[in-house]
XYZ file of N, CA and C in Angstrom:
159
model
N -32.396 -30.702 -51.494
C -31.229 -30.753 -50.611
C -30.268 -29.629 -51.015
N -29.762 -28.933 -50.025
C -28.879 -27.825 -50.398
C -27.482 -28.326 -50.762
N -26.704 -27.430 -51.332
C -25.386 -27.786 -51.860
C -24.456 -28.250 -50.738
N -24.493 -27.580 -49.592
C -23.614 -27.949 -48.479
C -23.890 -29.364 -47.991
N -25.163 -29.695 -47.887
C -25.523 -31.042 -47.441
C -25.051 -32.082 -48.452
N -25.220 -31.804 -49.718
C -24.784 -32.736 -50.752
C -23.269 -32.884 -50.748
N -22.566 -31.768 -50.549
C -21.108 -31.809 -50.503
C -20.640 -32.657 -49.317
N -21.303 -32.508 -48.186
C -20.956 -33.298 -46.999
C -21.212 -34.784 -47.244
N -22.336 -35.084 -47.844
C -22.651 -36.487 -48.169
C -21.605 -37.059 -49.116
N -21.231 -36.272 -50.127
C -20.219 -36.738 -51.082
C -18.882 -36.989 -50.386
N -18.500 -36.087 -49.493
C -17.225 -36.237 -48.791
C -17.260 -37.468 -47.901
N -18.341 -37.650 -47.154
C -18.451 -38.808 -46.261
C -18.455 -40.109 -47.054
N -19.150 -40.107 -48.184
C -19.189 -41.293 -49.042
C -17.798 -41.619 -49.569
N -17.080 -40.574 -49.978
C -15.722 -40.762 -50.485
C -14.809 -41.288 -49.381
N -14.912 -40.715 -48.193
C -14.092 -41.169 -47.065
C -14.399 -42.623 -46.725
N -15.684 -42.965 -46.741
C -16.094 -44.336 -46.439
C -15.538 -45.298 -47.489
N -15.598 -44.897 -48.751
C -15.072 -45.742 -49.829
C -13.565 -45.927 -49.678
N -12.862 -44.865 -49.264
C -11.414 -44.973 -49.049
C -11.109 -45.930 -47.905
N -11.883 -45.853 -46.823
C -11.677 -46.747 -45.685
C -11.911 -48.203 -46.092
N -12.939 -48.431 -46.898
C -13.204 -49.791 -47.386
C -12.032 -50.276 -48.235
N -11.505 -49.412 -49.092
C -10.377 -49.796 -49.941
C -9.159 -50.132 -49.093
N -8.918 -49.352 -48.039
C -7.784 -49.627 -47.146
C -7.985 -50.966 -46.446
N -9.190 -51.214 -45.962
C -9.464 -52.488 -45.288
C -9.309 -53.657 -46.255
N -9.751 -53.478 -47.476
C -9.580 -54.531 -48.487
C -8.106 -54.827 -48.713
N -7.298 -53.763 -48.759
C -5.859 -53.932 -48.955
C -5.236 -54.650 -47.759
N -5.661 -54.273 -46.553
C -5.141 -54.923 -45.346
C -5.526 -56.400 -45.325
N -6.748 -56.692 -45.713
C -7.183 -58.090 -45.773
C -6.382 -58.875 -46.798
N -6.099 -58.254 -47.930
C -5.316 -58.924 -48.968
C -3.903 -59.210 -48.470
N -3.305 -58.256 -47.757
C -1.958 -58.475 -47.221
C -1.981 -59.567 -46.152
N -3.008 -59.580 -45.333
C -3.135 -60.626 -44.316
C -3.296 -61.989 -44.981
N -4.061 -62.044 -46.064
C -4.256 -63.313 -46.763
C -2.942 -63.818 -47.346
N -2.106 -62.908 -47.857
C -0.791 -63.299 -48.370
C 0.040 -63.910 -47.244
N 0.005 -63.284 -46.072
C 0.764 -63.817 -44.935
C 0.239 -65.187 -44.524
N -1.071 -65.347 -44.532
C -1.674 -66.640 -44.205
C -1.230 -67.694 -45.210
N -1.252 -67.340 -46.488
C -0.833 -68.279 -47.527
C 0.638 -68.674 -47.358
N 1.479 -67.690 -47.002
C 2.898 -67.986 -46.789
C 3.093 -68.909 -45.593
N 2.370 -68.641 -44.517
C 2.478 -69.495 -43.327
C 1.963 -70.904 -43.614
N 0.885 -71.000 -44.368
C 0.366 -72.315 -44.738
C 1.372 -73.086 -45.587
N 2.063 -72.381 -46.478
C 3.075 -73.030 -47.318
C 4.228 -73.538 -46.453
N 4.670 -72.714 -45.488
C 5.747 -73.143 -44.590
C 5.314 -74.350 -43.770
N 4.092 -74.320 -43.292
C 3.568 -75.432 -42.511
C 3.502 -76.698 -43.350
N 3.077 -76.569 -44.581
C 2.998 -77.723 -45.474
C 4.387 -78.302 -45.720
N 5.399 -77.425 -45.854
C 6.777 -77.906 -46.052
C 7.262 -78.675 -44.832
N 6.925 -78.185 -43.650
C 7.345 -78.859 -42.420
C 6.646 -80.212 -42.265
N 5.396 -80.268 -42.673
C 4.624 -81.502 -42.494
C 4.932 -82.531 -43.574
N 5.376 -82.097 -44.739
C 5.603 -83.014 -45.862
C 6.604 -84.112 -45.531
N 7.776 -83.825 -44.957
C 8.716 -84.918 -44.638
C 8.141 -85.898 -43.641
N 7.384 -85.417 -42.669
C 6.782 -86.317 -41.692
C 5.796 -87.264 -42.380
N 5.015 -86.722 -43.310
C 4.083 -87.569 -44.046
C 4.846 -88.618 -44.856
N 5.972 -88.203 -45.415
C 6.779 -89.137 -46.208
C 7.361 -90.250 -45.346
N 7.793 -89.918 -44.145
C 8.373 -90.919 -43.251
C 7.329 -91.936 -42.801
N 6.110 -91.457 -42.624
C 5.056 -92.333 -42.129
C 4.450 -93.196 -43.231
N 4.714 -92.847 -44.443
C 4.096 -93.571 -45.558
C 4.735 -94.941 -45.742
């Protein structure tokens, strides 16, 4: 394989790895938001559960 082809493969691999890292970060931020919303929902539901008990 010539040097240019290898350089292109390396660049594409690096770009792909960066995109995966960005997506992982976005997923992690989304999971934090989900966890926060779940916590808020649990707080709202807790008094109702207490009243019904």
